[in-house]
XYZ file of C-alpha atoms in Angstrom:
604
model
C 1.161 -16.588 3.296
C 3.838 -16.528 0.719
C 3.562 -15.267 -2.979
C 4.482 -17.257 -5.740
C 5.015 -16.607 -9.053
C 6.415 -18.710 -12.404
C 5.707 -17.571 -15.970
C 6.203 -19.728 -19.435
C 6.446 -17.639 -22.313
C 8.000 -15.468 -25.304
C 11.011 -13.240 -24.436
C 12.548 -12.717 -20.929
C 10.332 -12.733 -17.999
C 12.713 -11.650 -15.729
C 10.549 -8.094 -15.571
C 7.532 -9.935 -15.466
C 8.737 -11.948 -12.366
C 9.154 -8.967 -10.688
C 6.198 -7.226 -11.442
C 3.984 -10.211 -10.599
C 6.108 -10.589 -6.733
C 5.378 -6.801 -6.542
C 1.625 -6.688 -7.147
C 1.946 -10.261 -4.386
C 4.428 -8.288 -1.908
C 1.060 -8.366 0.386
C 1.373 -11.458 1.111
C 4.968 -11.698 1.987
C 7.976 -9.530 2.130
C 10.388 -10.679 4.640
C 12.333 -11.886 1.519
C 12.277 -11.963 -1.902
C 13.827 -14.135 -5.319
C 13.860 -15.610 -8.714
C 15.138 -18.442 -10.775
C 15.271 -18.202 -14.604
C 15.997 -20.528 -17.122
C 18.189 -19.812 -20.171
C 21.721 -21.986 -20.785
C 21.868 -22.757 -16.950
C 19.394 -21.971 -14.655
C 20.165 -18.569 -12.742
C 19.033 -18.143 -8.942
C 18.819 -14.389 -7.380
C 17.155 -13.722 -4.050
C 17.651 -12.064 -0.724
C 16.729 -10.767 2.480
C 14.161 -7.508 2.244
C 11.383 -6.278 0.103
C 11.279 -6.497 -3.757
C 12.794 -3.109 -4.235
C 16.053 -4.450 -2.599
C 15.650 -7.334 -5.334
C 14.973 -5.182 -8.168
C 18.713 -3.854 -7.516
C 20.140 -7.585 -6.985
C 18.362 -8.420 -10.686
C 19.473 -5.559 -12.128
C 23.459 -6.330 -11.215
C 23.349 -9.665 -12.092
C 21.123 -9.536 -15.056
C 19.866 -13.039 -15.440
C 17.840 -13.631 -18.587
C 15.520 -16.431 -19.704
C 12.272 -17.575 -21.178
C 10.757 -20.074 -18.284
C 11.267 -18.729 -14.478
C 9.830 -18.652 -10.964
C 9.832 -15.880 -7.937
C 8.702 -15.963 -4.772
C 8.241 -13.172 -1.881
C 8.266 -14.864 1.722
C 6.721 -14.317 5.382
C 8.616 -16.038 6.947
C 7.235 -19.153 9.126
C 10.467 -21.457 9.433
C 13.552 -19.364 9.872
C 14.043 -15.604 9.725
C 14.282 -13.430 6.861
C 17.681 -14.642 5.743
C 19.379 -14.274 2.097
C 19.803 -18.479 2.980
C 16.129 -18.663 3.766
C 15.245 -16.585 0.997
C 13.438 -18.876 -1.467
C 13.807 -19.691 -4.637
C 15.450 -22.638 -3.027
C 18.033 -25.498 -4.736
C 18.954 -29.367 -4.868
C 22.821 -30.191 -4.255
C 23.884 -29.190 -7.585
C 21.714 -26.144 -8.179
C 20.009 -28.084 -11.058
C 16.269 -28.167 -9.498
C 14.538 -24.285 -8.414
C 11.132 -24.473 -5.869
C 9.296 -22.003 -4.567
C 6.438 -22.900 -2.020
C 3.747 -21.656 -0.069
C 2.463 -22.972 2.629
C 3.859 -25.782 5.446
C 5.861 -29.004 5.196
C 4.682 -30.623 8.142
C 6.895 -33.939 7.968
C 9.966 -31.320 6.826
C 11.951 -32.692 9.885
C 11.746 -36.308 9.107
C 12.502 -35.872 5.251
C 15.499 -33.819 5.868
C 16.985 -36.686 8.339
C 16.005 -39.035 5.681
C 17.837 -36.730 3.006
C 20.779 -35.918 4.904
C 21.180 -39.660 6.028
C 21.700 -39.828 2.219
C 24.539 -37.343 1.908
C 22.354 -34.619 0.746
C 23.198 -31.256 2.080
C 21.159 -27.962 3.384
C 21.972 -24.241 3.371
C 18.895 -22.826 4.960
C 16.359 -23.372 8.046
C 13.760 -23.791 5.882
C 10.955 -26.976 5.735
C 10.921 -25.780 1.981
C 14.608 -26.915 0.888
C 13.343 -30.676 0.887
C 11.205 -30.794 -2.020
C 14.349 -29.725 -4.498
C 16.332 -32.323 -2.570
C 13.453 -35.223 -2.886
C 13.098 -34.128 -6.896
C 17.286 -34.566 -6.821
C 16.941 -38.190 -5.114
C 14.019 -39.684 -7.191
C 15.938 -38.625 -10.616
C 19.060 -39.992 -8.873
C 16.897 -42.908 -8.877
C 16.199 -43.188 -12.560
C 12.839 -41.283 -12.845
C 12.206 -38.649 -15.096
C 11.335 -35.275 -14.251
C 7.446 -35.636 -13.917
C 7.233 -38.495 -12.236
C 10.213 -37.358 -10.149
C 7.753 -34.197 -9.123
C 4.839 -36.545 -8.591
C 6.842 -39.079 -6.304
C 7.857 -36.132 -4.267
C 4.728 -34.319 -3.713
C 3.664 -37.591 -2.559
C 5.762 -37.774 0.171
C 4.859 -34.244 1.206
C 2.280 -34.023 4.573
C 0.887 -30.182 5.429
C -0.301 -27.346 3.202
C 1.576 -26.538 0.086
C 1.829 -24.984 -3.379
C 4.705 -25.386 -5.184
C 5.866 -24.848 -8.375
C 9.299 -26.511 -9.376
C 11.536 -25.279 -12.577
C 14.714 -27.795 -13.636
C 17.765 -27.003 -15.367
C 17.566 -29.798 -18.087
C 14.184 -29.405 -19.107
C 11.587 -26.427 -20.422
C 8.957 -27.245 -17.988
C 6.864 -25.727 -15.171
C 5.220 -28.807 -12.907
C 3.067 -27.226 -9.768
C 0.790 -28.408 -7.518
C -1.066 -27.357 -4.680
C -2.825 -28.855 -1.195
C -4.792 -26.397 0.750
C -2.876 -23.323 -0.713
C -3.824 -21.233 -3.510
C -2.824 -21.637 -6.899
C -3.876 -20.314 -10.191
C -3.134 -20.560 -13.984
C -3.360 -17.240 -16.044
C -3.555 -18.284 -20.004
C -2.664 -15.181 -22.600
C -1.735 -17.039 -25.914
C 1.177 -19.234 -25.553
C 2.218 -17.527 -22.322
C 1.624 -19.104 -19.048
C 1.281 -17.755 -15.719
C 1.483 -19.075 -12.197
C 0.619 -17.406 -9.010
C -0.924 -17.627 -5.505
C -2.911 -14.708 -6.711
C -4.330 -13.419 -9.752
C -2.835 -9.840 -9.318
C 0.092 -11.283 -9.775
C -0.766 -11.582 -13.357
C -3.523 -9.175 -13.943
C -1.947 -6.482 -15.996
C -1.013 -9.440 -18.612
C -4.259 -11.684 -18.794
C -7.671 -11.954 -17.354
C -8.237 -15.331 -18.423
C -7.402 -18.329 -15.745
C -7.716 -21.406 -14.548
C -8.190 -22.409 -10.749
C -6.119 -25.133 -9.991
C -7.565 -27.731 -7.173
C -5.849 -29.657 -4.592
C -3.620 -32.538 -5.918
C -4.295 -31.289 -9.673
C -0.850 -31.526 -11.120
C 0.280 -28.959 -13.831
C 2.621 -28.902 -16.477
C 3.296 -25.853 -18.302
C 5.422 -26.356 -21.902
C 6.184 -25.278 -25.183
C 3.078 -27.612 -25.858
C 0.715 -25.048 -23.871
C -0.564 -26.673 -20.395
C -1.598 -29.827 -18.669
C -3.791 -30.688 -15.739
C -3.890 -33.942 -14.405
C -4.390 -35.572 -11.172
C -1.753 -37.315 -8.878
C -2.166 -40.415 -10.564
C -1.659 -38.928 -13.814
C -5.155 -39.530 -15.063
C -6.258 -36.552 -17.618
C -8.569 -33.458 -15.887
C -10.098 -30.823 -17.249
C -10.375 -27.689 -15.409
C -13.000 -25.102 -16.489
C -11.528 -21.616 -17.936
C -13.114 -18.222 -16.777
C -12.644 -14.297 -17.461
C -11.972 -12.744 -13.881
C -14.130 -9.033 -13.912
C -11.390 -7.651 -11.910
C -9.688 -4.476 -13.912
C -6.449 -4.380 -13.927
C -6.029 -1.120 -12.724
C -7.284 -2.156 -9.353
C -3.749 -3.470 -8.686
C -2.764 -0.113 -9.104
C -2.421 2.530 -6.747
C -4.009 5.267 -8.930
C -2.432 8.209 -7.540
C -2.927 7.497 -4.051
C 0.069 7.009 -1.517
C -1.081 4.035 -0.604
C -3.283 0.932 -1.321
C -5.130 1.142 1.798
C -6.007 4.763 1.557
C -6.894 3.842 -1.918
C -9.192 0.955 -0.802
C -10.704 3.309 1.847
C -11.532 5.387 -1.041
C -13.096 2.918 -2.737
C -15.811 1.887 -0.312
C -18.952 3.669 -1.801
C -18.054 1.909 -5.201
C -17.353 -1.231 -3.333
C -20.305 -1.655 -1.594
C -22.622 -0.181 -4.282
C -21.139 -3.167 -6.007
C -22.002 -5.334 -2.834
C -25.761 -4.127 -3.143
C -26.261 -3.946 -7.260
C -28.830 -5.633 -8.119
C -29.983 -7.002 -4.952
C -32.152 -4.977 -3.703
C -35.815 -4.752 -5.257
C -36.942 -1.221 -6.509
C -39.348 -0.551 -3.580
C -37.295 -1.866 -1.030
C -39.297 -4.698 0.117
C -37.298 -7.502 -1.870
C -34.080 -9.094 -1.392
C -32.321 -10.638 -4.865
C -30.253 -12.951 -3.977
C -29.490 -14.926 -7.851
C -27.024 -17.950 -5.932
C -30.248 -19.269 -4.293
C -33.400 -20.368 -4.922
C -36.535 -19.484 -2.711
C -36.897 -21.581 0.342
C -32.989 -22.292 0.359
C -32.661 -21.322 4.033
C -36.094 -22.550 5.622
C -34.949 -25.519 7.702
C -32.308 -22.854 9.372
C -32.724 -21.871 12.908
C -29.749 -21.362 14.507
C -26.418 -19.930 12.712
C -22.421 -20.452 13.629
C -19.899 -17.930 12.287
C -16.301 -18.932 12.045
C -14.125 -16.057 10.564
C -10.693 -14.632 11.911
C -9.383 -11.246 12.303
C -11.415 -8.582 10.194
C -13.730 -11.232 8.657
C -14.877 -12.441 12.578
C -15.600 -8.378 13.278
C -18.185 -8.313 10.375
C -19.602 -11.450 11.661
C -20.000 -10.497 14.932
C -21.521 -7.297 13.463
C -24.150 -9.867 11.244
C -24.386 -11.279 14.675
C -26.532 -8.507 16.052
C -28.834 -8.191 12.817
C -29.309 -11.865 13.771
C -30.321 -11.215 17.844
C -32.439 -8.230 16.250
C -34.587 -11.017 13.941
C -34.933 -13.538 17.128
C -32.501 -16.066 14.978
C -29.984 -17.600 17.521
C -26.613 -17.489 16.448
C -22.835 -17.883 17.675
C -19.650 -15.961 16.122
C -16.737 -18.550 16.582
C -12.675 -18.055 15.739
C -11.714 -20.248 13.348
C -8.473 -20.702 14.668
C -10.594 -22.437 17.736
C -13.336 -23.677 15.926
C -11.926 -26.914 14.150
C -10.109 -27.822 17.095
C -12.813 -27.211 19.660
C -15.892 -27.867 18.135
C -19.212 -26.661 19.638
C -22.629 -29.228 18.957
C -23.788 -28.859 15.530
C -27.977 -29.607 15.076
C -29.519 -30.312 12.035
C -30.888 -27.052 11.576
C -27.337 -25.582 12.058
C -25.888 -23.306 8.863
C -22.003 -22.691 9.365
C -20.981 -19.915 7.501
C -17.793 -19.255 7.041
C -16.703 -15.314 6.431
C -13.060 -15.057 5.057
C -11.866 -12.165 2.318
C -9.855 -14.361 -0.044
C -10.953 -17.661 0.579
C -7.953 -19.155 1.315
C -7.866 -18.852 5.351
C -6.528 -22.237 6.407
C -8.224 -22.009 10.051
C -11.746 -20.618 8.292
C -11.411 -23.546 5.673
C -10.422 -25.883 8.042
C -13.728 -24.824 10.548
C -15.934 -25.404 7.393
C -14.121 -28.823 6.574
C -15.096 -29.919 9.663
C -18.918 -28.647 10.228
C -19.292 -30.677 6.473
C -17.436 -33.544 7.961
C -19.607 -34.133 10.738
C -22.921 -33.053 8.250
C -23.643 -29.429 8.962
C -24.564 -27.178 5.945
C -21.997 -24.704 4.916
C -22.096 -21.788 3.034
C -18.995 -19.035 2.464
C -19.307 -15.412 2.148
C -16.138 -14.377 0.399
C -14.960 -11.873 -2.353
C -12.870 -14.434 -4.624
C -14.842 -16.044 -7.009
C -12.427 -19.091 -7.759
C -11.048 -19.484 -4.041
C -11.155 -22.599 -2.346
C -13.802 -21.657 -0.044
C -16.472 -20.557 -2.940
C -15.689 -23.561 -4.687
C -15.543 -26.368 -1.423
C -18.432 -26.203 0.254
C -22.072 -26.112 0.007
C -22.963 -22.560 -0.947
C -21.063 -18.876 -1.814
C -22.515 -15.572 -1.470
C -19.879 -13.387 -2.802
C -19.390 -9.396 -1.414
C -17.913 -8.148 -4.631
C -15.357 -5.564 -3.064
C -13.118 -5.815 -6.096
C -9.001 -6.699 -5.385
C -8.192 -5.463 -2.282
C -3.989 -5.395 -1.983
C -3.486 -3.216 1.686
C -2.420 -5.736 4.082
C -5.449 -3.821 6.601
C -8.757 -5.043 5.012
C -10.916 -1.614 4.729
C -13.179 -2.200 1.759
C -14.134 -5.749 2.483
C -15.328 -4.971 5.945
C -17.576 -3.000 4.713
C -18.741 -5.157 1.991
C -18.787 -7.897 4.742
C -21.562 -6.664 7.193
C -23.477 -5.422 4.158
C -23.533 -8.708 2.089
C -24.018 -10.478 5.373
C -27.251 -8.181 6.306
C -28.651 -8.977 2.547
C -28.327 -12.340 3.588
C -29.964 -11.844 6.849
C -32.952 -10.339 5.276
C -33.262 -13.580 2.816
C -33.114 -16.244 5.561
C -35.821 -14.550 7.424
C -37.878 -14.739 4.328
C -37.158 -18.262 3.772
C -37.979 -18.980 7.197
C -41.066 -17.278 7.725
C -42.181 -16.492 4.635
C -42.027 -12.400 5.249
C -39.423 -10.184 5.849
C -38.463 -8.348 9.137
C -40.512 -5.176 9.954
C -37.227 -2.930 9.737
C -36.365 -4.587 5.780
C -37.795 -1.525 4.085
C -35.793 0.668 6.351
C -32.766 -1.303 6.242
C -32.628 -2.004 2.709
C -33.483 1.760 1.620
C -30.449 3.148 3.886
C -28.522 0.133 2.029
C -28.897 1.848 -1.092
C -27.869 4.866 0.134
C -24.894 3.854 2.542
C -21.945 4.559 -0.510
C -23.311 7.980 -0.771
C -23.223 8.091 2.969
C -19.861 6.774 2.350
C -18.720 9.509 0.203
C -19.859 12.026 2.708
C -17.679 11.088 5.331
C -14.894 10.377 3.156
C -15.227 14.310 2.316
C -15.298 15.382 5.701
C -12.007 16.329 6.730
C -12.121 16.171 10.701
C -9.656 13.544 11.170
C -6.716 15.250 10.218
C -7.989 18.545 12.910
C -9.120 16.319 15.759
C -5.736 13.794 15.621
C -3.219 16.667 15.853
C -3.901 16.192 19.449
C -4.038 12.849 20.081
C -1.156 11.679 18.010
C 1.357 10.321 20.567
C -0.515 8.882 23.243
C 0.226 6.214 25.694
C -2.832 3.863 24.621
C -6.017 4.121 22.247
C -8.938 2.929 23.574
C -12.335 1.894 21.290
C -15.697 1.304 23.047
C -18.784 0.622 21.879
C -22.235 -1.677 22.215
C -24.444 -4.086 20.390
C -22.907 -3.115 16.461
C -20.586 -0.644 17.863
C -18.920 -3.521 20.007
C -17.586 -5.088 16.979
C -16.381 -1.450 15.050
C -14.927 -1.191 18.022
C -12.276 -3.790 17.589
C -12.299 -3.339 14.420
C -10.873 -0.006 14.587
C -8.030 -1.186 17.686
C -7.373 -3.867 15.464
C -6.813 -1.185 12.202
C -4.791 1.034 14.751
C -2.344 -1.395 16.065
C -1.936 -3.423 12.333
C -0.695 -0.016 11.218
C 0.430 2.395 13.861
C 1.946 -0.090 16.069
C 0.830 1.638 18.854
C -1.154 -0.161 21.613
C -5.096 0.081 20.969
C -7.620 -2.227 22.655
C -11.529 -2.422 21.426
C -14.431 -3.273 24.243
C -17.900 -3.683 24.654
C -18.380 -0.663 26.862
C -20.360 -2.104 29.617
C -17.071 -4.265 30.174
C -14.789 -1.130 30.803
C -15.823 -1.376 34.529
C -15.093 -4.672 34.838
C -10.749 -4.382 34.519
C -10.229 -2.026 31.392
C -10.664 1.054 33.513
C -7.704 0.799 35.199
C -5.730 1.617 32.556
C -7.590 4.261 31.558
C -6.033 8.214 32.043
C -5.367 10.951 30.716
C -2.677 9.885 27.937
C -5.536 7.072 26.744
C -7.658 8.790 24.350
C -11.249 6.624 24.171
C -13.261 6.682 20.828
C -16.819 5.762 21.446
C -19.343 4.960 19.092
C -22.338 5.807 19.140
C -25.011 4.077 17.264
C -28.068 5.199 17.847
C -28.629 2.537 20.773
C -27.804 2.248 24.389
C -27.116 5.628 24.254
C -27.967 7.063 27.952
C -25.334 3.833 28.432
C -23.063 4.348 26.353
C -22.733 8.309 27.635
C -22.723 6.557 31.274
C -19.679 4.599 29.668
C -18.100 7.811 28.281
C -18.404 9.577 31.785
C -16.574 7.008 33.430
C -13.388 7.374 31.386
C -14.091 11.569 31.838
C -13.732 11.334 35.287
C -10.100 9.262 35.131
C -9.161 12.206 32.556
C -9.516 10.407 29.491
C -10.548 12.359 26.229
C -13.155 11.158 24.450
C -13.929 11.578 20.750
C -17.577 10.341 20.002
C -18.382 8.784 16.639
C -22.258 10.033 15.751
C -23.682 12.185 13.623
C -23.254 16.094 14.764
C -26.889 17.524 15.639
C -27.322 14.491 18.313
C -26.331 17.323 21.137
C -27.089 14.767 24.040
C -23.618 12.988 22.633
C -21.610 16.257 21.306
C -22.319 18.155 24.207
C -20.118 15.686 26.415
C -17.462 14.212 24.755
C -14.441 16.259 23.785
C -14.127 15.555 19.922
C -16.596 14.849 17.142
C -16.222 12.404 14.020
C -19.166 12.861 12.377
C -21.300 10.540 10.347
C -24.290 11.011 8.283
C -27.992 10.000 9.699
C -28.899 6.779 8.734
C -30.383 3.726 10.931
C -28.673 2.444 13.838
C -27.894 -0.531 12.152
C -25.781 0.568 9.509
C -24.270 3.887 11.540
C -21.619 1.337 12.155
C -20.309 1.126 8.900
C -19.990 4.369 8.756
C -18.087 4.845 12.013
C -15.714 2.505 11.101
C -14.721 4.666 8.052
C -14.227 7.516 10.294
C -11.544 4.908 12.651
C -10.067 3.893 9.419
C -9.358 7.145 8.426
C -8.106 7.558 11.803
C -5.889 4.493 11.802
C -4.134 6.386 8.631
C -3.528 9.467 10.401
C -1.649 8.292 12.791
C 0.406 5.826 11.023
C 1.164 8.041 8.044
C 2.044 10.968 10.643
C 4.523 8.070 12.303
C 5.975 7.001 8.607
C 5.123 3.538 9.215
C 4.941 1.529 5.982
C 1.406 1.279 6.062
C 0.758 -1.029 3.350
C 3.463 -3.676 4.724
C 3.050 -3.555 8.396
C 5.750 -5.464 10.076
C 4.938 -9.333 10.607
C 1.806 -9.418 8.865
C 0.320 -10.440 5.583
C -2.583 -10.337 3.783
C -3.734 -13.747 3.335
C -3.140 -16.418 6.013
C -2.751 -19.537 4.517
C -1.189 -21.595 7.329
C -3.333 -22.514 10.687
């Protein structure tokens, strides 16, 4: 869940270094540092965010044309200056920065230190530098030096290795992201393409065991064995300015901002003019008739929208299961023939998602990923991509792509009915008309303005508690899980019917309860809400304002606009987002940055 940066080019890149670790600081920023290339090559890092390295860069002032950076979260050893990477060989001579996991780390460095080689940090990083050091010691030259060493390496990795005697980038990745951006004769390298966004649009997705070597003779892909490949070159649609805050204080209130474009996006050109067609260009007619049952595997925000797809699922009589990846690859369920696995993950790069879908292909299953990267190693692995077109999202807290999510996912729905009956659901006209006009619906509850009134009360509290049913169930932990990323205070989501069942004891009246309402359930869902009344909870209700059978009981209103039940959801989660901000702004935590998370998790 590191970012990783290196950049080949005209001029110093030590500014450009920076800038591309601070448009990646969502993905790490325990530590940050760089390693440039001029008469010697120059190493500055340290413990704390980039700002804290911007100051160490500017006192040192290292200068160079060829260089590498790298922002950690941490996985082994704490944020240390030691730990920081870029890390060296013996002699300072070799610079690697890495993302991902060294799993044999513990028997190389016995090997290495065995040999009289010596380490400075905790890190399973530090023995690539050292194995580059040994296999020159041993008479190769710097390529195959690199390749001998990532051959020894066991886990999930990119790297990206810069040596004092020579005017070379070599990288390589295995089950971490990596990408080439190409602007003229300057090269860059990143775990991300923000990292290079405001420079070039133009890249190249590097696979697992491609080997790259960026030089004054432009850039090289080959495999492990050396053997020539070449990779195709695409124009990413993503503007630049979308790595940009854009006047906002931060990226996630931006992103929440951005929902009625992003899901407009997510619905362009999918939806046929009357509302009785879903377009779905990725897949021919018929593509999903031998489906009948469905598996999920998602984590964290991604498995909320899937449960949420779940229910538009149960509503079409299509069985399905919603399973965390984290569980799913090492406890399998069956698999039929007729089984589709789709796996649900924002950046495509989710080591336990990917690793769920590696397995369900392993064992024969059909796979298909719903994801917003277009290059990521999920769209391009498996069998099938639907892609939810959210745009770059940079706040650690998905917002936007939740959204996107459980509409993509309900598109979808709509098309595998088709293809497996030949007609689409009843409720498809419905459902797909209130699709085109959820980012308006959007808009209007992004213009509302209660949260700020109704959370001057509740700011403070002991616990926040989230309830809801059927596709309130999973906005429900979606918005505990938004709270506590953010806040840091303790929230908990249920499915209401299960508050009875142990929750309620904790309930009182410092626990403030948000229910949604959906438009279903509701005589039990206001049974649900009268049960937390009577242990002197508050309750703020989630609905739309004129449904008096739900404002006349609980205590506080976020309203939503009238749309079907099926997509009031959406817009209640919105409202918790907004909520979620409130609170953590009115605490200064640093929302974009929450302590011990990052954005993508590339490590199972």
């Amino acid at each position: 869940m590191c970012g990783i940066v290196g950049r080949f080019g005209d001029g110093d890149v030590v500014d450009s270094l920076v800038t591309g670790l601070t448009n990646l600081e969502y993905r790490g920023y325990d530590s940050a540092g760089i390693a440039v290339l001029d008469d010697d090559l120059s190493v500055v890092k340290q413990a704390g965010e980039i700002s804290e390295l911007e100051a160490a860069v500017a006192e040192t002032r290292p200068s160079g044309s060829v260089g590498i950076g790298h922002t950690r979260w941490s996985t082994h050893g704490p944020p240390t200056d030691e730990n920081a990477h870029p890390h060296v060989d013996c002699e300072g001579s070799i610079a690697v920065v890495h993302n991902g996991i060294i799993e044999n780390h513990e028997a190389l460095r016995n090997e290495l230190e065995a040999q009289g080689h010596e380490f400075t940090s905790d890190t399973d990083t530090e023995v690539i530098p050292h194995l580059v050091e040994q296999a020159l010691d041993e008479g190769a030259d710097h390529e195959t030096a690199f390749r001998r060493t990532v051959a020894r390496l066991e886990g999930s990795f990119a790297v990206v290795v810069l040596c004092r005697d020579e005017e070379r980038l070599y990288a390589t990745r295995q089950g971490s992201p990596l990408v080439l951006g190409v602007d003229g004769s300057e090269y860059f390298l990143a775990s991300d393409i923000p990292a290079f966004l405001e420079e070039t649009r133009d890249v190249v997705y590097i696979e697992d065991e491609d080997v790259v070597t960026v030089s004054d003779d432009g850039f090289e892909v080959t495999d492990l064995d050396g053997d020539p490949v070449d990779p195709d070159r695409e124009t990413v649609d993503w503007n630049p300015e979308a790595a940009t805050k854009k006047g906002y204080d931060h990226f996630m209130l931006k992103e929440i901002h951005e929902q009625p474009h992003a899901v407009g996006q997510s619905v362009r050109g999918r939806i046929g003019g009357d509302f009785t067609d879903v377009q779905l260009a990725e897949f021919e007619p018929g593509t999903f008739s031998d489906v009948r049952n469905v598996q999920f595997v998602a984590a964290g925000t991604s498995f909320h929208a899937s449960l949420y797809a779940r229910q538009f699922l149960f509503d079409r009589g299509i069985p399905t299961h919603v399973y965390s990846a984290g569980e799913y690859a090492t406890n399998p369920p069956p698999i039929d023939d007729d089984t589709l696995v789709v796996g649900v993950t924002q950046s495509g790069e989710t080591a336990d998602t990917l690793a769920s879908l590696r397995h369900a292909q392993a064992v024969g299953a059909r796979t298909l990923t719903v994801t917003n990267v277009v290059g990521s190693t999920a769209a391009r692995e498996f069998d099938d991509a639907l892609f939810i077109r959210a745009g770059p999202e940079i706040g650690v807290a998905a917002t936007k792509t939740f959204s996107s999510q459980v509409v993509t996912l309900a598109l979808f729905v709509e098309r595998l009915v088709k293809d497996r009956t030949g007609s689409y659901s009843d409720d498809a006209p419905a459902l797909l008309s209130n699709l085109s006009s959820l980012p308006s619906h959007i808009e209007t509850v992004l213009h509302d303005g209660s949260v700020g009134h109704v959370m001057q009360r509740y700011r403070g509290e002991d616990a926040y508690f989230f309830i809801g049913r059927a596709e309130g169930y999973p906005v429900a932990l979606e918005g505990a899980l938004k709270f506590k990323e953010i806040t840091y205070e303790h929230a908990e989501g249920f499915a209401a019917g299960e508050l009875k069942h142990g929750p309620l004891a904790l309930v009182g009246p410092n626990t403030p309860v948000f229910a949604v309402f959906t438009g279903r359930n509701v005589e039990k869902m206001l049974a649900n809400v009268q049960e937390v009344k009577a242990r002197g909870a508050p309750v703020i209700g989630i609905t739309h304002p004129d449904h008096e059978a739900v404002t006349s009981v609980v205590d506080d209103v976020l309203p939503i606009p009238k749309t079907v039940p099926a997509l009031r959801g959406v817009l209640a989660n919105v409202q918790l987002q907004l909520v979620s901000y409130d609170v953590a702004d009115a605490l200064g935590r640093d929302i974009d940055k929450p302590r011990n998370l990052a954005k993508s998790v590339t490590v199972e």
